[in-house]
C-alpha atoms as an extended CHARMM CRD file, in Angstrom:
* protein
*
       132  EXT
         1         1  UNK       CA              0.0000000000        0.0000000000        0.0000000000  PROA      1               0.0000000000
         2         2  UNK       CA              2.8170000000        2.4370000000        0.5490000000  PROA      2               0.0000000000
         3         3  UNK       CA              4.2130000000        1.5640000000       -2.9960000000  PROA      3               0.0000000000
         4         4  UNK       CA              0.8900000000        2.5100000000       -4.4740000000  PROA      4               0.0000000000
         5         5  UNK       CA              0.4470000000        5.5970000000       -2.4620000000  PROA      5               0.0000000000
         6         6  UNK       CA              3.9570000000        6.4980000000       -3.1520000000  PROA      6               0.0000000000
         7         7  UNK       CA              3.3510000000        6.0640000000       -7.1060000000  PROA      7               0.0000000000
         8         8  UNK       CA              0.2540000000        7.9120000000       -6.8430000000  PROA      8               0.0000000000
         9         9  UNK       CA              2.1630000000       10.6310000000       -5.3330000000  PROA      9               0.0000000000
        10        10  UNK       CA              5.1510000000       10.8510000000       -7.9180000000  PROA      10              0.0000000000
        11        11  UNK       CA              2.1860000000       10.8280000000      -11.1640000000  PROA      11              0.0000000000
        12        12  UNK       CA              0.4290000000       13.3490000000       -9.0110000000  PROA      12              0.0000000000
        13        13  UNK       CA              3.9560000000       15.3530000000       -8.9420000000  PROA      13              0.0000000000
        14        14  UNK       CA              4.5180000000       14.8540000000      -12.3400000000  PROA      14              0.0000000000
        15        15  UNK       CA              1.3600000000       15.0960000000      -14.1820000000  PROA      15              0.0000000000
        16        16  UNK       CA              1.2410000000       19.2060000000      -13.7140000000  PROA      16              0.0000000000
        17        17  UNK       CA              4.6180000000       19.7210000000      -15.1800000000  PROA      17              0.0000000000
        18        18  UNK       CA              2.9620000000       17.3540000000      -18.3080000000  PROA      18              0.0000000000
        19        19  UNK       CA             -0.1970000000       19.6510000000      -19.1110000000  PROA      19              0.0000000000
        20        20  UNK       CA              1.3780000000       22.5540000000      -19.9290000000  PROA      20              0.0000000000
        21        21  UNK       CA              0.3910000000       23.5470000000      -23.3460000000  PROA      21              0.0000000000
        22        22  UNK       CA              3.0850000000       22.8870000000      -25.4090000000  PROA      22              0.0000000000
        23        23  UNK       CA              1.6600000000       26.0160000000      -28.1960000000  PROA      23              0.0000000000
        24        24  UNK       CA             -1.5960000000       23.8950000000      -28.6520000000  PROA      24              0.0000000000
        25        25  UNK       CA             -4.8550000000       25.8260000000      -28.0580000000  PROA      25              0.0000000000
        26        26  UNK       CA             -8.0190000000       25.0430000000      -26.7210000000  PROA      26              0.0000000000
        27        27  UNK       CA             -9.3370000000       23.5170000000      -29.7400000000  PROA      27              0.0000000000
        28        28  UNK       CA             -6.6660000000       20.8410000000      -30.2070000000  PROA      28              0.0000000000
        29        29  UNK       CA             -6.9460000000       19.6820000000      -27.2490000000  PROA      29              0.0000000000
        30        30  UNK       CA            -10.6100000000       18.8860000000      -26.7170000000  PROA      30              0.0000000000
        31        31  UNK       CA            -12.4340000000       16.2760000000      -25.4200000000  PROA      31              0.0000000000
        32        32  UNK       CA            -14.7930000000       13.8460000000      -27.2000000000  PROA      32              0.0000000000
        33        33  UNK       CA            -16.3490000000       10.4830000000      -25.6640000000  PROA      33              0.0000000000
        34        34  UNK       CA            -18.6970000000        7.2470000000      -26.9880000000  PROA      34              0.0000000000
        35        35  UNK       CA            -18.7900000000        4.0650000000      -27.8380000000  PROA      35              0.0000000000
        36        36  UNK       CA            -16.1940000000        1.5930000000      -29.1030000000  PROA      36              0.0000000000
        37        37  UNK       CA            -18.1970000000       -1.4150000000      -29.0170000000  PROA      37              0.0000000000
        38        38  UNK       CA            -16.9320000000       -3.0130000000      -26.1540000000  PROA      38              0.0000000000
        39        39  UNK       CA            -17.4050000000       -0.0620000000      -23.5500000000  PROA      39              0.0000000000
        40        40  UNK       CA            -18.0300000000        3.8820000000      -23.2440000000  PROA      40              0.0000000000
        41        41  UNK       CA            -15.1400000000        6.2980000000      -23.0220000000  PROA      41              0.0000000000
        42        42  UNK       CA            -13.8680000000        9.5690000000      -22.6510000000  PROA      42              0.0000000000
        43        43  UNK       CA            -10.4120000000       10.6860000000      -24.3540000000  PROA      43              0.0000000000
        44        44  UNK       CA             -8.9060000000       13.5580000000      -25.4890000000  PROA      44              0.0000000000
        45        45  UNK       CA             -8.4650000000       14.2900000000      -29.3190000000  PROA      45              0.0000000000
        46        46  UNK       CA             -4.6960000000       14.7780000000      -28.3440000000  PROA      46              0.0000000000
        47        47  UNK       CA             -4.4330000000       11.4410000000      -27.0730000000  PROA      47              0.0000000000
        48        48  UNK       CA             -3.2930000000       12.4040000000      -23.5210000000  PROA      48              0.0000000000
        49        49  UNK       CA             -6.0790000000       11.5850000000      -21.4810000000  PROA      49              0.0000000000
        50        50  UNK       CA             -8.3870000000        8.4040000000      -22.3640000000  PROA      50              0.0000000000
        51        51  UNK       CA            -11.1770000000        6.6540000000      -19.6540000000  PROA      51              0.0000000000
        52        52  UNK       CA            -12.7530000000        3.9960000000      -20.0470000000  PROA      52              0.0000000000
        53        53  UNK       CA            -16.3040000000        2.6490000000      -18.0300000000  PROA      53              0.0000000000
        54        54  UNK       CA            -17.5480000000       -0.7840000000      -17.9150000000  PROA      54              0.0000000000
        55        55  UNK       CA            -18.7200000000       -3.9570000000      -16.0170000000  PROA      55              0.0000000000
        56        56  UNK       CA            -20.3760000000       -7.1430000000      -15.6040000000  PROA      56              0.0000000000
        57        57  UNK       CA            -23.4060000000       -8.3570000000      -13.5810000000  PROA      57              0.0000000000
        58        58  UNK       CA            -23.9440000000      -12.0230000000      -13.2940000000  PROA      58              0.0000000000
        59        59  UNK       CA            -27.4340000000      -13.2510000000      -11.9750000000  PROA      59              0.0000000000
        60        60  UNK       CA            -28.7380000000      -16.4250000000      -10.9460000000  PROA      60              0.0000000000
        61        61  UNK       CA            -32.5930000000      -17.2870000000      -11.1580000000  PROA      61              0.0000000000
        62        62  UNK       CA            -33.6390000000      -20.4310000000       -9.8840000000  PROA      62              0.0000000000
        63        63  UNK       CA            -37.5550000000      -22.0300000000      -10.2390000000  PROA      63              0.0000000000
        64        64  UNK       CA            -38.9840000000      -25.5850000000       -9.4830000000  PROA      64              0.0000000000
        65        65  UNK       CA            -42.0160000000      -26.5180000000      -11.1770000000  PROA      65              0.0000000000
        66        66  UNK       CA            -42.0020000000      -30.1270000000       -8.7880000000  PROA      66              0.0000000000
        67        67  UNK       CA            -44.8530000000      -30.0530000000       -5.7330000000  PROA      67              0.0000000000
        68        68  UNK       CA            -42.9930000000      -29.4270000000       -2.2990000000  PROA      68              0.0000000000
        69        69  UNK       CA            -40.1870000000      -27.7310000000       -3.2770000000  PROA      69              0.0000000000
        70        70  UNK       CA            -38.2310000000      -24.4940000000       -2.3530000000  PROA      70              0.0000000000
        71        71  UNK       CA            -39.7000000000      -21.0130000000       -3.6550000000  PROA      71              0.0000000000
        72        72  UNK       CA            -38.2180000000      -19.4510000000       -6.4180000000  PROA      72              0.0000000000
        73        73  UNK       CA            -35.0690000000      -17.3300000000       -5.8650000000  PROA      73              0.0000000000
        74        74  UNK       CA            -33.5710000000      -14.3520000000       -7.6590000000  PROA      74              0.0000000000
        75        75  UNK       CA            -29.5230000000      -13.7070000000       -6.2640000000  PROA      75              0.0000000000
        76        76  UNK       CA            -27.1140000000      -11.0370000000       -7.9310000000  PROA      76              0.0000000000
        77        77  UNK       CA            -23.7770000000      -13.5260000000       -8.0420000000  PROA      77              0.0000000000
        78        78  UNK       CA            -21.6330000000      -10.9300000000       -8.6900000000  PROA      78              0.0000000000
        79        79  UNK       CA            -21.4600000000       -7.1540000000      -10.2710000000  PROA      79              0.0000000000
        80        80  UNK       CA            -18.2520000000       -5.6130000000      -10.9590000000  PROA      80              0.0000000000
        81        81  UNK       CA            -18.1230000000       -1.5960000000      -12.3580000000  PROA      81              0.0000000000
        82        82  UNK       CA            -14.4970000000       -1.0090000000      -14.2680000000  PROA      82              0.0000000000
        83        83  UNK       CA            -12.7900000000        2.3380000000      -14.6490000000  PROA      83              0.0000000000
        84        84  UNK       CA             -9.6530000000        1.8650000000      -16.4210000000  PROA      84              0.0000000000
        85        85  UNK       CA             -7.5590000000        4.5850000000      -18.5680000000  PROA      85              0.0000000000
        86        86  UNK       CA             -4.3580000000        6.2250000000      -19.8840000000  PROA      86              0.0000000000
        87        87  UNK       CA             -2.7290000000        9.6740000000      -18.9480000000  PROA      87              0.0000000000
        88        88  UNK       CA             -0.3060000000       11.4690000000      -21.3570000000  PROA      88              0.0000000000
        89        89  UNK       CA              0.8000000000        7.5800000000      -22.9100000000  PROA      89              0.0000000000
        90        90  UNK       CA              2.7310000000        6.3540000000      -20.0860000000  PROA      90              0.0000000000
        91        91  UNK       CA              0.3970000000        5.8540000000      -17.0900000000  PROA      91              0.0000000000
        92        92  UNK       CA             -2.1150000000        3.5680000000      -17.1500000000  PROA      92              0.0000000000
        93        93  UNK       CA             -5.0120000000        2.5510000000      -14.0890000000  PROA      93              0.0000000000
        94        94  UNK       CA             -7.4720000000        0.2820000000      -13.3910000000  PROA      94              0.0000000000
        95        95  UNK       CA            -10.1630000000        0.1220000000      -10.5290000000  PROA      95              0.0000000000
        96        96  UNK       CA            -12.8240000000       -2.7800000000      -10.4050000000  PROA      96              0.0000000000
        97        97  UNK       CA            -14.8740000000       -2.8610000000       -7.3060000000  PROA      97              0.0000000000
        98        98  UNK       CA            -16.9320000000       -5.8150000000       -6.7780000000  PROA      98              0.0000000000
        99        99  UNK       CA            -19.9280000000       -4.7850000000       -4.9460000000  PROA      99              0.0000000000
       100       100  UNK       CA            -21.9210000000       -8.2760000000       -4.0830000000  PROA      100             0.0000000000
       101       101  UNK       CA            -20.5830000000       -8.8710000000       -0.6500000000  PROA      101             0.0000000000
       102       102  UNK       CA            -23.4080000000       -7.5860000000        1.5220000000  PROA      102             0.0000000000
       103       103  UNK       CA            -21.7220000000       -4.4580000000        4.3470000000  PROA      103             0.0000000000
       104       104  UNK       CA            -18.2580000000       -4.3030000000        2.4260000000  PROA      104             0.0000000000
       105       105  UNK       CA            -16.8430000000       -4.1970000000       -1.4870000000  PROA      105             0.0000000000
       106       106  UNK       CA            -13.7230000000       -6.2990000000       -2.6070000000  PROA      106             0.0000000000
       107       107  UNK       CA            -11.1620000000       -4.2760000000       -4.3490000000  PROA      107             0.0000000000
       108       108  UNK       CA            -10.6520000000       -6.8270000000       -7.2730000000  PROA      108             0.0000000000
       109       109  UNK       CA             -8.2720000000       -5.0320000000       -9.2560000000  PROA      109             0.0000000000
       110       110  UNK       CA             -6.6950000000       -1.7220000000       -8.6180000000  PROA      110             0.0000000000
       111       111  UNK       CA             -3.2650000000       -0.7220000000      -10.0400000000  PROA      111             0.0000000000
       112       112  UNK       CA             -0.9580000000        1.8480000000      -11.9030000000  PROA      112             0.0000000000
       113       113  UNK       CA              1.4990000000        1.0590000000      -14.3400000000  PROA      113             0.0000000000
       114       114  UNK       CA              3.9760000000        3.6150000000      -16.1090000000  PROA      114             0.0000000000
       115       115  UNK       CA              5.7990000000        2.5250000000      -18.9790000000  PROA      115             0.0000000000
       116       116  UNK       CA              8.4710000000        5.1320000000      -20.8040000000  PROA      116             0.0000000000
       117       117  UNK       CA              8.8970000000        2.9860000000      -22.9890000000  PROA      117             0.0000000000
       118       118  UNK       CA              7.3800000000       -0.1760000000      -23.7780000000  PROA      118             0.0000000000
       119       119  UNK       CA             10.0760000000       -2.7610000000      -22.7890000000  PROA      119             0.0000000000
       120       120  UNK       CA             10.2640000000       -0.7360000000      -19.3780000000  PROA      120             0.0000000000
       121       121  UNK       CA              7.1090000000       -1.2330000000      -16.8930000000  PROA      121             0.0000000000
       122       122  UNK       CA              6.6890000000       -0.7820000000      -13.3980000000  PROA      122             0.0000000000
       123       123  UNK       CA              3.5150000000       -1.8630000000      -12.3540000000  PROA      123             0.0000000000
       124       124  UNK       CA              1.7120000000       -1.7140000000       -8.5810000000  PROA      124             0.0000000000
       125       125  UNK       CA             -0.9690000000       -2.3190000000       -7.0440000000  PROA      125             0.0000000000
       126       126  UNK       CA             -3.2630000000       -5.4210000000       -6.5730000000  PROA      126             0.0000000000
       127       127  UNK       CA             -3.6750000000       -7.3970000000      -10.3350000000  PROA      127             0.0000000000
       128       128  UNK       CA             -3.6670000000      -10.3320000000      -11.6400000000  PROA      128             0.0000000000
       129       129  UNK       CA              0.0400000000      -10.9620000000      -12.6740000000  PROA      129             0.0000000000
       130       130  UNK       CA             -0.1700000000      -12.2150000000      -16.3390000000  PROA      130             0.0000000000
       131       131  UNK       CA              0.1480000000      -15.5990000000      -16.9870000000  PROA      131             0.0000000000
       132       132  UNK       CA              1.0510000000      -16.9710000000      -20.7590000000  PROA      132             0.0000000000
């Protein structure tokens, strides 16, 4: 936790050095959002700043037509939102919440990774480490 927190910290140092300008005007460096078929964003049209919503809810239904049996139940199994995005190319996030457990929500996923370049990553946080 004090790796994350220090991470968060450094980007947070860093990130107002990164927005100057750089001669671009307001125009440029708008913001436009929508649909990509697999979830909504928001991005810049620079490229800088990109965020990305989504989720799954998984539901269980279960009916008996047999005499003497138990009543029909509906149960929400599990239901997950997802933030994830990219700021200025080399800092990425992701947050996924699971929100089923009744008094308390699981932190599933939750990390940053910065990458100068692309054969040079730090990541930290809690993830699931890749596996191939």
């Amino acid at each position: 936790m004090r790796t994350l927190t220090a991470l968060l910290s450094l980007l947070l140092a860093i990130v107002p050095h990164l927005s100057a300008n750089n001669g671009q005007n307001d125009e440029e460096s708008s913001v436009t959002s929508g649909w990509n078929g697999s979830h909504a964003f928001i991005q810049s049209t620079d490229g800088n700043f990109e965020v990305g919503f989504g989720g799954r809810v998984h539901l269980d239904f279960r009916a008996y037509s047999a005499d003497f049996t138990p009543d029909p139940t509906f149960v929400l199994r599990r239901a997950r939102l997802e933030i994830d995005g990219t700021l200025y190319k080399f800092f990425e996030f992701k947050v996924q919440p699971e929100f089923t457990d009744e008094g308390s929500t699981l932190l599933r996923d939750g990390y940053i990774n910065i990458h100068p370049k692309d054969s040079i990553q730090v990541t930290a946080g809690q993830f699931k480490a890749p596996f191939s």
